[in-house]
Amino acid sequence: MPSDTARRRCAVVGLGARARMFTTALAGPYADRIDLVGFCDVNPHRMAVHNEWIGASVPAYGAEDFTEMLRRERVDLVVVCTVDRTHDHYIVEALEAGCDVVTEKPMTTDADRAMRILDAQRRTGRQVRVAFNYRYNPVHAAVRETLAAGEIGEIGSVHFEWLLDLRHGADYFRRWHREKANSGGLMVHKATHHFDLVNWWLGTEPETVYAHGGLFFYGDEAGTRRGLARDYARAHGSPAAADDPFAVRMADSPLLSALYLDAEAADGYHRDQNVFGPGVTIEDDMAVLVRYATGSTLTYHLTAYAPWEGYRIAFNGSEGRLELLVEESTWTRPRVRVPGGSAVLHGESAGDTAGRTELMLRRFWEPPRELKVRTEDGGHGGGDVRMLEDLFGVSVADPLGRAADAVDGARSLVTGLAANRSFESGGPVRTRDLLDV
């Protein structure tokens, strides 16, 4: 790895919405340390949009020219933000070209791809960092500190419920994520965040997983059964979608218009598919039971159609219990067109966000005590900014060990992969039978 004073030459592959966090950071606060020298994407329009946003002329390369970009631009650091199923291709190519890699989560979508990455990382000696920004959320850091301090003793079990509201949850069913071949399903694409947090909080790894999941709310069958189905394939230009609260109207969002609607001519990708249309192959309601190497257990539930967004976590220990409640929204406003107004999109203010966070310590034989933790604005509770500093700023010692490498990426992934296998088999799955890390 270069020293903290050495400038680095960085390229970003995959220039969708998530990449904006990286391109604006690299061209802004970290421009004195990193030269942004290359963009790579299947869609030239999206690369042009990012250049416009950052006021630059970063050289743009098509996906077929990725290796040529690395050579020509003398890249030594690659940020991967492509469709999940393609992560391994770009990660391995970059490692073999002598580059270090920062990849969006999940690291990849299946065990074979994960082993390709792990093998390439070990063979080349280069570094892979997985962008687990939730590790950097101050509230989650306080949980780790409290558990590590032994406040509730030895951990026996964890109960974890994550709720996606009707804005955020539905979005996974109108984009490329709706196909499990692309994303690994929400057990991989979304829950990799949560499984990584439990691994990190407990300092252990999963051994056995039993799970049940299904498509309860979204998809064509459920939509027809509940009378929610509308007769359109995609929302843009469809009269049938005009008053559908589940439809996203990209024309009402400058960001979605620039990155997707205006880019359709180049690759034909539709980001506004009908969440109750055919072709959904992922689950929307999932229950998981995990046993860890320490003997601790996890009960986990992910719901993608809730009226509010947030999560509840409880740790049961030999000396008490730690409880975390995070409310990110208290109710979901319908996404409808209003005169003189615009559609409400996930990530935009809807006037319905509560932002309530409560961390309670309940030790045996003592009254409960609320642990005050500062909450911050910004993506993932302030985690994005802290993660970016760790990835691209000056290296500092971190007693919490928040930096996640390829092994961490694989260990978070394997819980979701085992859950997907258990969905199919109906029985428990040993993680080492899928991926031995």
Coordinates of C-alpha atoms in Angstrom, one line a residue:
M1 CA 0.0 0.0 0.0
P2 CA 1.2 3.5 -0.7
S3 CA 2.1 5.9 2.1
D4 CA -0.4 8.5 3.3
T5 CA 1.5 11.2 1.3
A6 CA 1.5 9.3 -2.0
R7 CA -1.1 10.4 -4.6
R8 CA -3.3 7.6 -6.0
R9 CA -4.8 7.2 -9.4
C10 CA -8.4 6.0 -9.1
A11 CA -11.0 4.7 -11.5
V12 CA -14.7 4.1 -10.9
V13 CA -16.6 1.3 -12.7
G14 CA -20.4 1.4 -12.6
L15 CA -21.7 5.0 -12.8
G16 CA -25.2 4.6 -11.4
A17 CA -26.7 6.5 -8.5
R18 CA -24.7 4.9 -5.8
A19 CA -21.4 5.9 -7.5
R20 CA -22.2 9.5 -6.9
M21 CA -21.1 9.2 -3.3
F22 CA -17.7 8.1 -4.5
T23 CA -17.3 10.4 -7.5
T24 CA -18.2 13.6 -5.6
A25 CA -15.9 12.6 -2.7
L26 CA -12.9 11.8 -5.0
A27 CA -13.3 14.9 -7.0
G28 CA -14.0 17.0 -3.9
P29 CA -12.6 16.5 -0.4
Y30 CA -10.1 13.9 -1.5
A31 CA -8.9 15.6 -4.7
D32 CA -5.7 16.6 -2.9
R33 CA -4.8 12.9 -2.3
I34 CA -6.4 11.1 -5.2
D35 CA -6.5 11.7 -9.0
L36 CA -9.8 10.5 -10.5
V37 CA -8.5 9.2 -13.9
G38 CA -11.1 7.0 -15.3
F39 CA -14.9 6.1 -15.6
C40 CA -16.1 2.8 -17.0
D41 CA -19.7 1.9 -17.7
V42 CA -21.9 0.1 -20.2
N43 CA -23.7 3.5 -20.7
P44 CA -21.8 6.5 -21.9
H45 CA -24.6 8.9 -20.9
R46 CA -24.2 8.1 -17.3
M47 CA -20.5 8.7 -17.4
A48 CA -21.2 12.1 -19.0
V49 CA -23.7 12.9 -16.2
H50 CA -21.1 12.2 -13.5
N51 CA -18.6 14.4 -15.3
E52 CA -21.1 17.2 -15.4
W53 CA -21.9 16.8 -11.7
I54 CA -18.3 17.1 -10.6
G55 CA -17.3 19.6 -13.2
A56 CA -14.6 17.5 -14.8
S57 CA -13.6 15.6 -17.9
V58 CA -12.7 12.2 -16.5
P59 CA -11.9 9.9 -19.4
A60 CA -14.8 7.5 -20.1
Y61 CA -14.4 3.9 -21.2
G62 CA -16.9 1.3 -22.2
A63 CA -17.2 -1.9 -20.1
E64 CA -15.3 -3.9 -22.8
D65 CA -12.4 -1.5 -22.4
F66 CA -12.0 -1.9 -18.6
T67 CA -8.6 -3.6 -18.7
E68 CA -7.3 -1.1 -21.3
M69 CA -8.4 1.7 -19.0
L70 CA -6.4 0.3 -16.1
R71 CA -3.3 0.1 -18.3
R72 CA -3.7 3.4 -20.2
E73 CA -4.6 5.5 -17.2
R74 CA -2.0 3.8 -14.9
V75 CA -4.8 3.0 -12.3
D76 CA -3.8 1.8 -8.9
L77 CA -7.2 1.9 -7.1
V78 CA -10.6 0.8 -8.5
V79 CA -14.0 1.6 -7.0
V80 CA -16.6 -1.0 -8.1
C81 CA -20.3 0.1 -8.2
T82 CA -21.7 -2.1 -11.0
V83 CA -24.6 -4.5 -10.9
D84 CA -23.9 -7.0 -8.1
R85 CA -23.4 -10.1 -10.3
T86 CA -20.6 -8.4 -12.2
H87 CA -18.5 -7.3 -9.1
D88 CA -16.2 -10.3 -9.2
H89 CA -15.3 -9.7 -12.9
Y90 CA -14.1 -6.2 -12.2
I91 CA -12.5 -6.9 -8.8
V92 CA -10.5 -9.9 -10.1
E93 CA -9.4 -8.0 -13.3
A94 CA -8.3 -5.0 -11.1
L95 CA -6.4 -7.2 -8.6
E96 CA -4.6 -9.0 -11.4
A97 CA -3.6 -5.7 -12.9
G98 CA -1.9 -4.7 -9.7
C99 CA -4.7 -2.4 -8.3
D100 CA -6.3 -2.3 -4.9
V101 CA -10.1 -2.3 -4.9
V102 CA -13.0 -0.7 -3.0
T103 CA -16.3 -2.5 -3.8
E104 CA -19.8 -1.7 -3.0
K105 CA -21.7 -4.3 -1.0
P106 CA -22.4 -7.1 -1.5
M107 CA -19.0 -8.1 -2.5
T108 CA -20.6 -10.6 -5.0
T109 CA -23.6 -12.8 -5.3
D110 CA -22.6 -16.4 -5.0
A111 CA -20.0 -18.7 -3.5
D112 CA -18.0 -19.4 -6.7
R113 CA -17.6 -15.7 -7.4
A114 CA -16.6 -15.1 -3.8
M115 CA -13.9 -17.7 -4.0
R116 CA -12.6 -16.2 -7.3
I117 CA -12.2 -12.9 -5.4
L118 CA -10.6 -14.4 -2.3
D119 CA -8.2 -16.5 -4.5
A120 CA -7.2 -13.5 -6.6
Q121 CA -6.7 -11.3 -3.5
R122 CA -4.4 -13.9 -1.8
R123 CA -2.5 -14.6 -5.1
T124 CA -1.9 -10.9 -5.9
G125 CA -1.4 -9.6 -2.4
R126 CA -3.5 -6.5 -3.2
Q127 CA -6.2 -5.1 -1.0
V128 CA -10.0 -5.4 -1.2
R129 CA -12.1 -3.2 0.9
V130 CA -15.9 -3.7 1.1
A131 CA -18.0 -0.6 1.7
F132 CA -19.9 -1.6 4.8
N133 CA -20.9 2.0 5.7
Y134 CA -23.2 0.8 8.5
R135 CA -20.1 -0.1 10.6
Y136 CA -19.3 3.6 10.7
N137 CA -22.7 4.8 12.0
P138 CA -22.0 6.2 15.5
V139 CA -25.0 4.3 16.9
H140 CA -23.7 1.0 15.7
A141 CA -20.2 1.9 17.0
A142 CA -21.8 2.5 20.4
V143 CA -23.4 -0.9 20.3
R144 CA -20.0 -2.6 19.6
E145 CA -18.3 -0.6 22.4
T146 CA -21.0 -1.5 24.8
L147 CA -20.9 -5.2 24.0
A148 CA -17.1 -5.3 24.0
A149 CA -17.1 -3.6 27.4
G150 CA -19.0 -6.6 28.8
E151 CA -22.0 -4.5 29.9
I152 CA -24.4 -7.5 29.3
G153 CA -21.8 -10.3 29.7
E154 CA -21.6 -13.2 27.3
I155 CA -24.0 -12.9 24.4
G156 CA -26.5 -15.7 24.1
S157 CA -28.8 -14.5 21.4
V158 CA -29.6 -11.6 19.1
H159 CA -33.0 -10.6 17.8
F160 CA -32.9 -8.4 14.7
E161 CA -35.9 -7.0 12.7
W162 CA -35.4 -4.7 9.7
L163 CA -38.3 -3.0 8.0
L164 CA -38.3 -1.4 4.6
D165 CA -41.2 1.0 4.0
L166 CA -43.3 1.1 0.9
R167 CA -41.1 3.7 -0.8
H168 CA -37.7 2.0 -0.2
G169 CA -38.8 -1.6 -0.2
A170 CA -40.8 -1.3 -3.4
D171 CA -37.7 0.2 -5.2
Y172 CA -36.0 -3.2 -5.2
F173 CA -38.9 -4.7 -7.2
R174 CA -38.8 -2.2 -10.0
R175 CA -35.0 -2.2 -10.7
W176 CA -32.5 -4.9 -11.8
H177 CA -32.5 -6.1 -8.2
R178 CA -35.9 -7.8 -8.8
E179 CA -34.0 -10.7 -10.5
K180 CA -32.1 -12.9 -8.1
A181 CA -29.6 -13.7 -10.8
N182 CA -28.5 -10.0 -10.7
S183 CA -28.6 -9.3 -7.0
G184 CA -28.7 -12.6 -5.0
G185 CA -32.1 -11.4 -3.6
L186 CA -32.5 -9.2 -0.6
M187 CA -30.8 -11.9 1.6
V188 CA -27.6 -11.0 -0.3
H189 CA -28.0 -7.4 -1.6
K190 CA -29.6 -5.9 1.4
A191 CA -29.1 -8.2 4.4
T192 CA -25.4 -8.5 3.8
H193 CA -25.3 -5.1 5.7
H194 CA -27.1 -6.6 8.6
F195 CA -25.3 -10.0 8.7
D196 CA -22.0 -8.1 8.6
L197 CA -23.0 -6.0 11.5
V198 CA -23.8 -9.1 13.6
N199 CA -20.5 -10.7 12.7
W200 CA -18.7 -7.5 13.6
W201 CA -20.6 -6.8 16.8
L202 CA -20.1 -10.4 18.1
G203 CA -16.6 -10.9 16.7
T204 CA -17.6 -14.3 15.3
E205 CA -18.8 -16.0 12.1
P206 CA -21.9 -18.0 11.1
E207 CA -21.9 -21.8 11.1
T208 CA -25.5 -22.9 10.5
V209 CA -28.5 -21.2 8.8
Y210 CA -32.1 -22.2 8.6
A211 CA -34.5 -19.9 6.8
H212 CA -37.9 -19.4 5.2
G213 CA -38.7 -16.7 2.6
G214 CA -41.3 -16.0 0.0
L215 CA -42.8 -13.4 -2.3
F216 CA -45.8 -12.3 -0.3
F217 CA -46.6 -8.8 -1.3
Y218 CA -45.0 -7.9 -4.6
G219 CA -45.0 -9.7 -8.0
D220 CA -47.8 -10.4 -10.4
E221 CA -49.5 -13.1 -8.4
A222 CA -49.7 -11.2 -5.1
G223 CA -50.6 -8.0 -6.9
T224 CA -53.5 -9.7 -8.7
R225 CA -54.7 -11.5 -5.5
R226 CA -54.8 -8.2 -3.5
G227 CA -56.2 -6.0 -6.3
L228 CA -53.1 -3.9 -6.5
A229 CA -51.9 -4.9 -10.0
R230 CA -52.0 -2.2 -12.7
D231 CA -51.7 -3.0 -16.4
Y232 CA -48.4 -1.5 -17.3
A233 CA -44.8 -2.8 -17.8
R234 CA -43.1 0.4 -16.8
A235 CA -44.4 3.7 -15.4
H236 CA -43.0 6.3 -17.8
G237 CA -45.6 7.2 -20.4
S238 CA -48.2 4.8 -19.1
P239 CA -51.7 6.2 -18.2
A240 CA -52.3 3.1 -16.0
A241 CA -49.4 4.2 -13.8
A242 CA -50.6 7.8 -13.4
D243 CA -52.3 7.4 -10.0
D244 CA -50.4 4.3 -8.8
P245 CA -48.7 5.1 -5.5
F246 CA -46.2 2.3 -6.2
A247 CA -45.1 3.8 -9.5
V248 CA -41.9 5.9 -9.7
R249 CA -42.1 8.8 -12.1
M250 CA -38.5 9.4 -13.1
A251 CA -39.4 12.6 -15.0
D252 CA -40.2 14.2 -11.6
S253 CA -36.7 13.6 -10.3
P254 CA -33.7 15.4 -11.8
L255 CA -31.4 12.7 -10.5
L256 CA -33.4 9.8 -12.0
S257 CA -34.0 11.6 -15.2
A258 CA -30.3 12.3 -15.7
L259 CA -29.0 8.9 -14.8
Y260 CA -31.7 6.6 -16.1
L261 CA -34.6 8.1 -18.1
D262 CA -32.3 10.1 -20.4
A263 CA -29.9 7.2 -20.6
E264 CA -32.3 4.6 -21.8
A265 CA -31.4 5.0 -25.5
A266 CA -27.9 3.8 -24.8
D267 CA -28.7 0.5 -23.1
G268 CA -32.5 0.0 -22.9
Y269 CA -32.6 -0.3 -19.1
H270 CA -35.9 0.6 -17.5
R271 CA -35.6 1.6 -13.8
D272 CA -39.4 2.1 -13.4
Q273 CA -40.8 -1.4 -13.8
N274 CA -44.2 -2.4 -12.3
V275 CA -43.6 -3.9 -8.8
F276 CA -46.7 -6.0 -9.4
G277 CA -45.6 -7.1 -12.9
P278 CA -44.1 -10.4 -14.0
G279 CA -40.4 -11.3 -13.7
V280 CA -39.9 -10.8 -9.9
T281 CA -37.7 -13.7 -8.6
I282 CA -36.6 -12.3 -5.2
E283 CA -38.4 -12.6 -1.9
D284 CA -40.0 -9.8 0.1
D285 CA -40.6 -11.5 3.5
M286 CA -37.7 -13.5 5.0
A287 CA -37.1 -15.2 8.4
V288 CA -33.7 -16.5 9.3
L289 CA -32.2 -18.4 12.2
V290 CA -28.4 -18.5 12.5
R291 CA -26.0 -20.2 14.9
Y292 CA -22.5 -18.8 15.3
A293 CA -19.1 -20.2 16.1
T294 CA -19.4 -18.8 19.6
G295 CA -22.7 -20.6 20.2
S296 CA -24.7 -17.4 20.0
T297 CA -27.9 -17.4 17.9
L298 CA -29.6 -14.8 15.7
T299 CA -33.2 -14.5 14.8
Y300 CA -33.5 -12.1 11.8
H301 CA -36.5 -10.9 9.8
L302 CA -36.6 -8.6 6.8
T303 CA -39.9 -7.2 5.6
A304 CA -39.9 -5.2 2.3
Y305 CA -43.5 -3.8 2.5
A306 CA -43.8 -2.1 5.9
P307 CA -45.7 1.1 6.7
W308 CA -42.6 2.6 8.4
E309 CA -38.9 2.2 8.0
G310 CA -36.3 1.3 10.6
Y311 CA -35.0 -1.6 12.7
R312 CA -35.1 -3.1 16.1
I313 CA -32.2 -5.1 17.6
A314 CA -31.9 -6.8 21.0
F315 CA -28.9 -8.6 22.5
N316 CA -29.5 -11.0 25.4
G317 CA -26.5 -11.6 27.6
S318 CA -25.5 -13.4 30.8
E319 CA -25.7 -10.0 32.7
G320 CA -28.6 -8.2 30.9
R321 CA -30.0 -7.0 27.6
L322 CA -29.1 -4.2 25.1
E323 CA -31.9 -2.9 22.9
L324 CA -31.6 -0.6 19.9
L325 CA -34.6 1.1 18.1
V326 CA -34.0 3.2 15.0
E327 CA -37.0 4.9 13.3
E328 CA -36.1 6.2 9.9
S329 CA -39.7 7.0 8.9
T330 CA -42.9 6.7 10.9
W331 CA -45.2 6.4 7.9
T332 CA -45.1 6.2 4.1
R333 CA -46.6 9.0 2.1
P334 CA -48.1 7.8 -1.3
R335 CA -46.0 8.7 -4.3
V336 CA -48.6 10.5 -6.4
R337 CA -48.5 13.4 -8.7
V338 CA -50.0 16.6 -7.2
P339 CA -50.7 19.9 -9.0
G340 CA -47.7 22.1 -8.9
G341 CA -45.7 19.4 -7.0
S342 CA -43.7 16.4 -7.7
A343 CA -43.5 12.7 -6.9
V344 CA -41.9 11.7 -3.6
L345 CA -38.9 9.4 -4.1
H346 CA -37.0 7.3 -1.7
G347 CA -34.2 9.4 -0.3
E348 CA -36.0 12.7 -0.7
S349 CA -37.8 14.6 2.1
A350 CA -41.4 13.6 2.5
G351 CA -42.1 15.4 5.7
D352 CA -42.7 12.1 7.5
T353 CA -39.2 11.3 8.8
A354 CA -38.9 10.9 12.6
G355 CA -35.3 10.1 13.0
R356 CA -35.8 8.6 16.5
T357 CA -33.0 6.5 17.9
E358 CA -33.1 4.8 21.3
L359 CA -30.3 2.7 22.8
M360 CA -31.3 1.0 26.1
L361 CA -29.1 -0.9 28.5
R362 CA -31.1 -3.3 30.8
R363 CA -28.7 -4.9 33.3
F364 CA -29.9 -7.5 35.7
W365 CA -31.1 -6.1 39.1
E366 CA -30.7 -2.5 37.9
P367 CA -33.2 0.1 36.4
P368 CA -33.0 0.5 32.6
R369 CA -30.6 3.2 31.4
E370 CA -30.7 5.0 28.1
L371 CA -27.3 5.3 26.5
K372 CA -27.1 8.7 24.8
V373 CA -25.5 8.5 21.4
R374 CA -25.1 11.4 19.0
T375 CA -27.0 10.9 15.7
E376 CA -25.9 12.7 12.6
D377 CA -27.3 13.7 9.3
G378 CA -26.0 12.2 6.1
G379 CA -26.2 8.8 4.4
H380 CA -26.5 5.8 6.8
G381 CA -26.6 7.9 9.9
G382 CA -23.4 9.7 9.1
G383 CA -21.7 6.4 8.3
D384 CA -21.0 7.4 4.6
V385 CA -18.8 10.4 5.5
R386 CA -16.8 8.4 8.1
M387 CA -16.3 5.5 5.7
L388 CA -15.1 7.7 2.9
E389 CA -12.5 9.2 5.3
D390 CA -11.3 5.8 6.3
L391 CA -11.1 4.7 2.6
F392 CA -9.5 7.7 1.1
G393 CA -8.3 9.9 3.9
V394 CA -5.3 9.8 6.3
S395 CA -4.9 6.4 7.9
V396 CA -5.5 6.3 11.7
A397 CA -5.7 3.5 14.2
D398 CA -9.2 2.3 14.7
P399 CA -9.8 0.2 17.9
L400 CA -13.3 -0.8 16.6
G401 CA -11.8 -2.5 13.5
R402 CA -14.4 -1.0 11.1
A403 CA -12.4 -1.6 7.9
A404 CA -13.9 -4.6 6.1
D405 CA -11.8 -6.8 3.8
A406 CA -12.6 -9.5 1.4
V407 CA -12.9 -12.1 4.2
D408 CA -15.5 -9.9 5.9
G409 CA -17.3 -9.5 2.7
A410 CA -17.4 -13.3 2.2
R411 CA -18.5 -14.0 5.8
S412 CA -21.4 -11.5 5.5
L413 CA -22.3 -13.0 2.1
V414 CA -22.4 -16.6 3.2
T415 CA -25.2 -16.1 5.7
G416 CA -27.5 -14.8 2.9
L417 CA -26.3 -17.6 0.5
A418 CA -27.1 -20.2 3.1
A419 CA -30.5 -18.6 3.7
N420 CA -31.3 -18.7 0.0
R421 CA -30.2 -22.4 -0.1
S422 CA -32.5 -23.1 2.9
F423 CA -35.4 -21.4 1.2
E424 CA -35.0 -24.0 -1.6
S425 CA -34.2 -27.1 0.5
G426 CA -36.4 -26.4 3.5
G427 CA -33.6 -27.5 5.8
P428 CA -30.6 -26.1 7.7
V429 CA -27.5 -25.3 5.8
R430 CA -23.9 -25.4 7.1
T431 CA -22.1 -22.3 5.8
R432 CA -18.8 -24.2 5.2
D433 CA -20.6 -26.4 2.7
L434 CA -21.1 -23.3 0.6
L435 CA -18.0 -21.2 1.3
D436 CA -15.2 -22.1 3.7
V437 CA -13.6 -18.8 4.9

